């Protein structure tokens, strides 16, 4: 639990931080450090430079930007979990943040960090996927937007380039008839700890019919992922309990299930359906 | 005159302000000038021959002082073990490794980071060999765990205790004959009691400083047994024990894993002597899974024979216990502690046999409960299955088979042990009444009617603690391997200082049990010196009397009793002095409120400070009285003590996911008289957490090659407050007749009582689906799988 040698900078402006990343191909961004530091201590990550973005002003807010809300890079899980704007517009993400780790982790770890980290069993990526989030990535050479659906590439791999900082995650403002929810089984049971399996769902109902939906899974494969067949199956139905059960049966279409210490393939496949059903049910209830 | 007795009262822990404010010092907080840091090169293989160790790259690194291999330390011999059965651990791997994480080389450097970099740079070539990881495979002796072993089965513990093998065979034959009766049912189940990692929140840490001028060592270690460590260092380096001072400062949890002498402790001392500088090593969490002992690890079959109306005809337990690769302090003796309690609270013919089996995994040894949770788990699970089989309430079956209260004191257990005091039926009835067991069952019925899978688990336990019974002192309950033969005595020094305050020095090695508080209560009660004026010291072998440390729920019953007696003798002497000063008769002197009083004459009193000042001015003492006011008592109890109790749990299982939620957890414990109810409750809380942790999620998982898969806290979930229910605690009080205070011990009771209570509840919840048993830990995936299997 002793990292290899590394250099450390804590710039006080975003430009400085981006320049440090541009200058050092073997640098890592640190926000809350809740995942980065353990990996460095285990010597699984050995960056030459750690760029601590924690002292950059202006990144710790959640703002209403008209058609979307923006969650800044330094917004902690605890803040995401309790913020009224997030609750009103992206309840699935708020719930996922509330069930991330323990109080200490929630007070230090950041929502953007959890997304950038792209753990296979992390909670908030599912929330971001279901809520249709957009990631805003900045580098010294400019800024780009990445849709959540394109962001989670593989185990611990996001679409961010090494010189990019995820400066904010944007969540569309909820309109009429919309609702979202997240549910999971934690590794310690209940909602505690990383997800053995979990699902987030977002729905929009119009005229008594499910007009649009997104369902995302976490914990079951090599990355948090959308389960498009579930969404397709629920759209056009009345969202009844039977319709939800039937739609959830499609949870594994296009999804590769992987076994780990917490569950066999069969079990995880089963849980994917259970949580797709539960998340959809809660999302429909929230409309 | 008010009473000053603080015995039995809630007194806030003396230890807490320093711990809470961060002003207590753990080993890692103690800094010596010029200290160096050790790191270990550890084996990635469970079994391999070592063909070469090349340290040249490491030695060339800036700041690296030395790299040691077995060639440097072979002369010191293998690590001492109190019960040296099986392979002993070489201080560093000697030509071969026998478990993942075994130390192959030690690097010493100017700082810990350089030491770790250098350890990574040591090149070790291995020739891998087949590892033996599972118990049954090992017991077959298909492949030897270690070339030096004749058999992987190191020894076996069979009972009834004290019988010859043919007599034991007769007991077994009697039970077998019972199986053939036509009025009985036979219930049998193989069960695993999985291996656990102790995970003390403070990892192990050691700092050694050799002084060439005195040819002596100062060693700071996070240990539960400072004297034994001092003895071991002295023995291994060929020094008198007076040349080794061990200090156990604040110790952040031990749970048995610090009840061991470790090779790293000896190696760090060696390096300090060799390099002429203090050397420290602090275990990282990642290496702790393999470099510190683990606990449990049994696979055994419990069989119960009983009539259809609930009378138990016989009970058998037969199986294997995992010792790991090397025997350390008590390793092979742990199942013996299980034998003590193998028949639990019951009067029934019992046959018991556990074989100690080596495997290519980390060493096992004492972990909270040590053999007793395992033994009670099997017994209480099979009794539950039996009750279900014959359709009787589990409480009723237990009631019918308890050792009757009339047989106490000194009842002989079916396994041949003398039990001090007990009243099991009263205790269980108290549990049922206090928590309204019938009401729980009604609630369960109602929940079931709503389709909820709610279950209730009941389990009773006995514990044996307060070691060692004088009669068993020669059975290895001793530190003789460390050059310190004792009868596992308790010891206490009580000294009243010239200003009338008292210093109490004890030979325990607490790791959070609050001895400074409890012992001050004992002495305050005896002497009438206010609690605040009593300071309790422990953990420094240079000042504390020889003591065996803290483990086996023994400290209050054994060292506490020694201190109680020492205080009583100081009081006697002080009464003489007070009588002299007050011109009263010694028999009329009573102590309270910081003074000696003459009974019946309220105005006649002399404060402790005056008594003490006279004690330290011998010319003012009555003729024939020696100066000083201090006594050292070494005490060996006539028997161990046998706490007991029954626990109830209500759980709900989500059949869709296998998730288990504990809705209620209620205890009725009996640990005899209670000195500080808050501390006793705290011990129960911690014990329950570890028992429930075993029931629900903890497990040291090894793969086929002997890799520890759950070695980090990411994959080894220890229970946190948020994962646990709000405990409901209550007590019955059956004092022991073994010691004057009537106290038994409570450190391990929660752990011994909890795991089977939870498993019984989960099985109760799922029994309508046909689930009969699920092996711990009851992680959701296993519970779900059991439901699938039962449903076919
Ligand atoms: C005890 C414990 C329990 C936990 N339990 C859970 C749980 O139940 N569920 C769960 O989902 N997670 C859990 N986590 C992980 C937690 O959510 C982490 O906080 C989160 O994954 C990382 O956020 P962070 O701000 O701490 O990022 P850091 O640790 O600072 O960084 C993590 C990674 O993301 C990169 N990164 C961070 N921020 C940015 C950024 N703005 N732009 C670009 N790259 C960035 C870093 O370079 C690094 O690779 C747990 C962690 C701990 C320690």
mmCIF file of C-alpha atoms in Angstrom, chain B residues 539-726:
data_model
loop_
_atom_site.group_PDB
_atom_site.id
_atom_site.type_symbol
_atom_site.label_atom_id
_atom_site.label_comp_id
_atom_site.label_asym_id
_atom_site.label_seq_id
_atom_site.Cartn_x
_atom_site.Cartn_y
_atom_site.Cartn_z
ATOM 1 C CA UNK B 539 1.531 -3.234 28.180
ATOM 2 C CA UNK B 540 5.106 -2.348 29.141
ATOM 3 C CA UNK B 541 7.096 -5.383 30.200
ATOM 4 C CA UNK B 542 9.607 -3.168 31.971
ATOM 5 C CA UNK B 543 7.027 -2.073 34.492
ATOM 6 C CA UNK B 544 4.208 -4.577 34.468
ATOM 7 C CA UNK B 545 4.327 -7.880 36.291
ATOM 8 C CA UNK B 546 4.647 -11.027 34.213
ATOM 9 C CA UNK B 547 1.311 -11.492 32.525
ATOM 10 C CA UNK B 548 0.093 -13.601 29.672
ATOM 11 C CA UNK B 549 -1.753 -10.865 27.824
ATOM 12 C CA UNK B 550 -5.342 -10.446 26.733
ATOM 13 C CA UNK B 551 -7.251 -13.149 24.900
ATOM 14 C CA UNK B 552 -9.855 -15.818 25.465
ATOM 15 C CA UNK B 553 -12.129 -13.437 27.380
ATOM 16 C CA UNK B 554 -9.807 -13.961 30.299
ATOM 17 C CA UNK B 555 -8.626 -10.631 31.565
ATOM 18 C CA UNK B 556 -11.362 -9.708 34.037
ATOM 19 C CA UNK B 557 -11.789 -13.201 35.430
ATOM 20 C CA UNK B 558 -8.091 -13.943 35.810
ATOM 21 C CA UNK B 559 -6.042 -10.739 35.915
ATOM 22 C CA UNK B 560 -9.013 -8.891 37.372
ATOM 23 C CA UNK B 561 -9.227 -11.424 40.149
ATOM 24 C CA UNK B 562 -5.510 -11.094 40.829
ATOM 25 C CA UNK B 563 -5.926 -7.336 41.085
ATOM 26 C CA UNK B 564 -8.997 -7.702 43.276
ATOM 27 C CA UNK B 565 -7.006 -9.878 45.644
ATOM 28 C CA UNK B 566 -4.013 -7.540 45.566
ATOM 29 C CA UNK B 567 -6.287 -4.620 46.438
ATOM 30 C CA UNK B 568 -7.838 -6.621 49.271
ATOM 31 C CA UNK B 569 -4.410 -7.231 50.746
ATOM 32 C CA UNK B 570 -3.438 -3.583 50.432
ATOM 33 C CA UNK B 571 -6.690 -2.746 52.179
ATOM 34 C CA UNK B 572 -5.833 -5.087 55.038
ATOM 35 C CA UNK B 573 -2.514 -3.404 55.563
ATOM 36 C CA UNK B 574 -4.017 0.044 55.235
ATOM 37 C CA UNK B 575 -6.633 -0.928 57.813
ATOM 38 C CA UNK B 576 -3.826 -1.747 60.243
ATOM 39 C CA UNK B 577 -2.253 1.644 59.698
ATOM 40 C CA UNK B 578 -5.579 3.438 59.917
ATOM 41 C CA UNK B 579 -6.461 1.617 63.122
ATOM 42 C CA UNK B 580 -3.123 2.712 64.536
ATOM 43 C CA UNK B 581 -3.704 6.321 63.536
ATOM 44 C CA UNK B 582 -7.301 6.401 64.734
ATOM 45 C CA UNK B 583 -6.623 4.356 67.842
ATOM 46 C CA UNK B 584 -9.386 2.036 66.834
ATOM 47 C CA UNK B 585 -9.607 -1.642 66.289
ATOM 48 C CA UNK B 586 -8.619 -2.951 62.858
ATOM 49 C CA UNK B 587 -11.890 -4.839 62.454
ATOM 50 C CA UNK B 588 -13.862 -1.600 62.729
ATOM 51 C CA UNK B 589 -12.066 0.133 59.853
ATOM 52 C CA UNK B 590 -14.069 0.622 56.678
ATOM 53 C CA UNK B 591 -12.933 2.412 53.535
ATOM 54 C CA UNK B 592 -15.105 4.786 51.570
ATOM 55 C CA UNK B 593 -15.005 8.206 49.974
ATOM 56 C CA UNK B 594 -11.228 8.349 49.898
ATOM 57 C CA UNK B 595 -10.759 7.696 53.595
ATOM 58 C CA UNK B 596 -10.727 5.088 56.318
ATOM 59 C CA UNK B 597 -13.588 5.382 58.764
ATOM 60 C CA UNK B 598 -14.333 3.782 62.075
ATOM 61 C CA UNK B 599 -17.594 1.945 61.828
ATOM 62 C CA UNK B 600 -20.139 3.534 64.115
ATOM 63 C CA UNK B 601 -18.093 6.712 64.730
ATOM 64 C CA UNK B 602 -18.829 9.025 61.858
ATOM 65 C CA UNK B 603 -16.376 11.676 63.025
ATOM 66 C CA UNK B 604 -13.460 9.363 63.231
ATOM 67 C CA UNK B 605 -11.691 9.053 59.878
ATOM 68 C CA UNK B 606 -8.347 9.432 58.206
ATOM 69 C CA UNK B 607 -7.905 10.153 54.499
ATOM 70 C CA UNK B 608 -5.939 7.847 52.241
ATOM 71 C CA UNK B 609 -3.213 10.453 51.771
ATOM 72 C CA UNK B 610 -2.467 10.375 55.497
ATOM 73 C CA UNK B 611 -2.459 6.591 55.649
ATOM 74 C CA UNK B 612 -0.185 6.446 52.628
ATOM 75 C CA UNK B 613 2.212 9.064 53.864
ATOM 76 C CA UNK B 614 2.668 7.090 57.058
ATOM 77 C CA UNK B 615 3.167 3.917 55.033
ATOM 78 C CA UNK B 616 6.103 5.553 53.303
ATOM 79 C CA UNK B 617 7.602 6.755 56.625
ATOM 80 C CA UNK B 618 8.252 3.428 58.285
ATOM 81 C CA UNK B 619 9.343 4.981 61.555
ATOM 82 C CA UNK B 620 5.764 6.161 62.045
ATOM 83 C CA UNK B 621 4.275 2.726 61.505
ATOM 84 C CA UNK B 622 3.101 0.429 64.221
ATOM 85 C CA UNK B 623 5.716 -2.063 65.390
ATOM 86 C CA UNK B 624 6.272 -4.957 63.069
ATOM 87 C CA UNK B 625 4.658 -3.301 60.023
ATOM 88 C CA UNK B 626 6.800 -2.998 56.924
ATOM 89 C CA UNK B 627 6.945 0.205 54.949
ATOM 90 C CA UNK B 628 5.180 0.657 51.604
ATOM 91 C CA UNK B 629 1.657 -0.006 50.496
ATOM 92 C CA UNK B 630 1.909 -2.337 47.557
ATOM 93 C CA UNK B 631 1.019 -5.925 46.738
ATOM 94 C CA UNK B 632 1.615 -8.153 43.747
ATOM 95 C CA UNK B 633 -0.708 -11.113 43.395
ATOM 96 C CA UNK B 634 -0.230 -13.970 40.960
ATOM 97 C CA UNK B 635 -3.447 -15.869 40.610
ATOM 98 C CA UNK B 636 -4.320 -19.093 38.915
ATOM 99 C CA UNK B 637 -8.007 -19.941 38.782
ATOM 100 C CA UNK B 638 -9.199 -23.358 39.894
ATOM 101 C CA UNK B 639 -11.248 -23.682 36.712
ATOM 102 C CA UNK B 640 -12.176 -21.833 33.589
ATOM 103 C CA UNK B 641 -15.467 -19.945 33.615
ATOM 104 C CA UNK B 642 -18.432 -20.824 31.404
ATOM 105 C CA UNK B 643 -20.558 -17.892 30.267
ATOM 106 C CA UNK B 644 -23.681 -18.723 28.293
ATOM 107 C CA UNK B 645 -26.717 -17.253 26.686
ATOM 108 C CA UNK B 646 -29.314 -17.453 23.981
ATOM 109 C CA UNK B 647 -29.889 -15.165 21.035
ATOM 110 C CA UNK B 648 -32.847 -14.468 18.771
ATOM 111 C CA UNK B 649 -32.829 -12.986 15.308
ATOM 112 C CA UNK B 650 -35.604 -12.043 12.926
ATOM 113 C CA UNK B 651 -34.666 -11.735 9.277
ATOM 114 C CA UNK B 652 -36.342 -11.081 5.996
ATOM 115 C CA UNK B 653 -35.115 -12.612 2.770
ATOM 116 C CA UNK B 654 -35.770 -11.118 -0.631
ATOM 117 C CA UNK B 655 -36.315 -14.303 -2.607
ATOM 118 C CA UNK B 656 -35.780 -12.485 -5.889
ATOM 119 C CA UNK B 657 -32.248 -11.425 -5.036
ATOM 120 C CA UNK B 658 -31.264 -13.543 -2.066
ATOM 121 C CA UNK B 659 -30.697 -10.442 0.023
ATOM 122 C CA UNK B 660 -30.925 -10.964 3.789
ATOM 123 C CA UNK B 661 -32.022 -8.173 6.073
ATOM 124 C CA UNK B 662 -31.803 -8.546 9.828
ATOM 125 C CA UNK B 663 -34.940 -6.988 11.224
ATOM 126 C CA UNK B 664 -34.218 -7.603 14.907
ATOM 127 C CA UNK B 665 -31.394 -9.093 16.921
ATOM 128 C CA UNK B 666 -31.940 -9.784 20.604
ATOM 129 C CA UNK B 667 -29.653 -11.294 23.237
ATOM 130 C CA UNK B 668 -29.958 -12.763 26.682
ATOM 131 C CA UNK B 669 -26.370 -13.218 27.783
ATOM 132 C CA UNK B 670 -25.058 -14.400 31.127
ATOM 133 C CA UNK B 671 -21.470 -13.553 31.953
ATOM 134 C CA UNK B 672 -21.853 -13.710 35.723
ATOM 135 C CA UNK B 673 -21.445 -10.497 37.653
ATOM 136 C CA UNK B 674 -20.886 -7.376 35.617
ATOM 137 C CA UNK B 675 -18.291 -4.770 36.539
ATOM 138 C CA UNK B 676 -19.126 -2.086 33.962
ATOM 139 C CA UNK B 677 -22.371 -2.713 32.043
ATOM 140 C CA UNK B 678 -21.440 -0.250 29.305
ATOM 141 C CA UNK B 679 -18.149 -1.975 28.609
ATOM 142 C CA UNK B 680 -19.837 -5.362 28.683
ATOM 143 C CA UNK B 681 -22.471 -4.140 26.224
ATOM 144 C CA UNK B 682 -19.704 -2.767 24.024
ATOM 145 C CA UNK B 683 -17.989 -6.136 23.996
ATOM 146 C CA UNK B 684 -21.240 -7.807 23.023
ATOM 147 C CA UNK B 685 -21.827 -5.277 20.252
ATOM 148 C CA UNK B 686 -18.396 -5.863 18.754
ATOM 149 C CA UNK B 687 -18.717 -9.604 19.137
ATOM 150 C CA UNK B 688 -22.086 -9.641 17.412
ATOM 151 C CA UNK B 689 -20.714 -7.560 14.551
ATOM 152 C CA UNK B 690 -18.050 -10.157 13.915
ATOM 153 C CA UNK B 691 -20.454 -13.072 14.263
ATOM 154 C CA UNK B 692 -22.979 -11.457 11.935
ATOM 155 C CA UNK B 693 -20.119 -10.530 9.597
ATOM 156 C CA UNK B 694 -19.243 -14.202 9.353
ATOM 157 C CA UNK B 695 -22.861 -15.177 8.843
ATOM 158 C CA UNK B 696 -23.514 -12.676 6.077
ATOM 159 C CA UNK B 697 -20.429 -11.603 4.195
ATOM 160 C CA UNK B 698 -16.920 -12.279 5.421
ATOM 161 C CA UNK B 699 -14.846 -14.977 3.734
ATOM 162 C CA UNK B 700 -11.193 -15.560 2.928
ATOM 163 C CA UNK B 701 -11.631 -16.987 -0.541
ATOM 164 C CA UNK B 702 -8.761 -18.979 -2.045
ATOM 165 C CA UNK B 703 -8.640 -20.142 -5.623
ATOM 166 C CA UNK B 704 -7.344 -23.565 -6.624
ATOM 167 C CA UNK B 705 -3.796 -22.300 -6.882
ATOM 168 C CA UNK B 706 -3.882 -20.894 -3.366
ATOM 169 C CA UNK B 707 -4.321 -17.220 -4.250
ATOM 170 C CA UNK B 708 -6.273 -15.214 -1.718
ATOM 171 C CA UNK B 709 -8.998 -13.613 -3.842
ATOM 172 C CA UNK B 710 -10.601 -11.586 -1.093
ATOM 173 C CA UNK B 711 -7.480 -10.102 0.414
ATOM 174 C CA UNK B 712 -8.368 -6.424 0.090
ATOM 175 C CA UNK B 713 -11.154 -4.627 1.874
ATOM 176 C CA UNK B 714 -12.827 -4.058 -1.476
ATOM 177 C CA UNK B 715 -13.502 -7.787 -1.652
ATOM 178 C CA UNK B 716 -13.534 -8.595 2.049
ATOM 179 C CA UNK B 717 -16.444 -6.590 3.428
ATOM 180 C CA UNK B 718 -16.167 -6.113 7.156
ATOM 181 C CA UNK B 719 -19.484 -5.099 8.668
ATOM 182 C CA UNK B 720 -19.973 -1.436 9.395
ATOM 183 C CA UNK B 721 -22.554 0.100 11.690
ATOM 184 C CA UNK B 722 -24.772 0.771 8.707
ATOM 185 C CA UNK B 723 -24.874 -2.923 7.811
ATOM 186 C CA UNK B 724 -26.008 -4.035 11.265
ATOM 187 C CA UNK B 725 -29.296 -3.933 13.140
ATOM 188 C CA UNK B 726 -29.846 -2.072 16.408
#
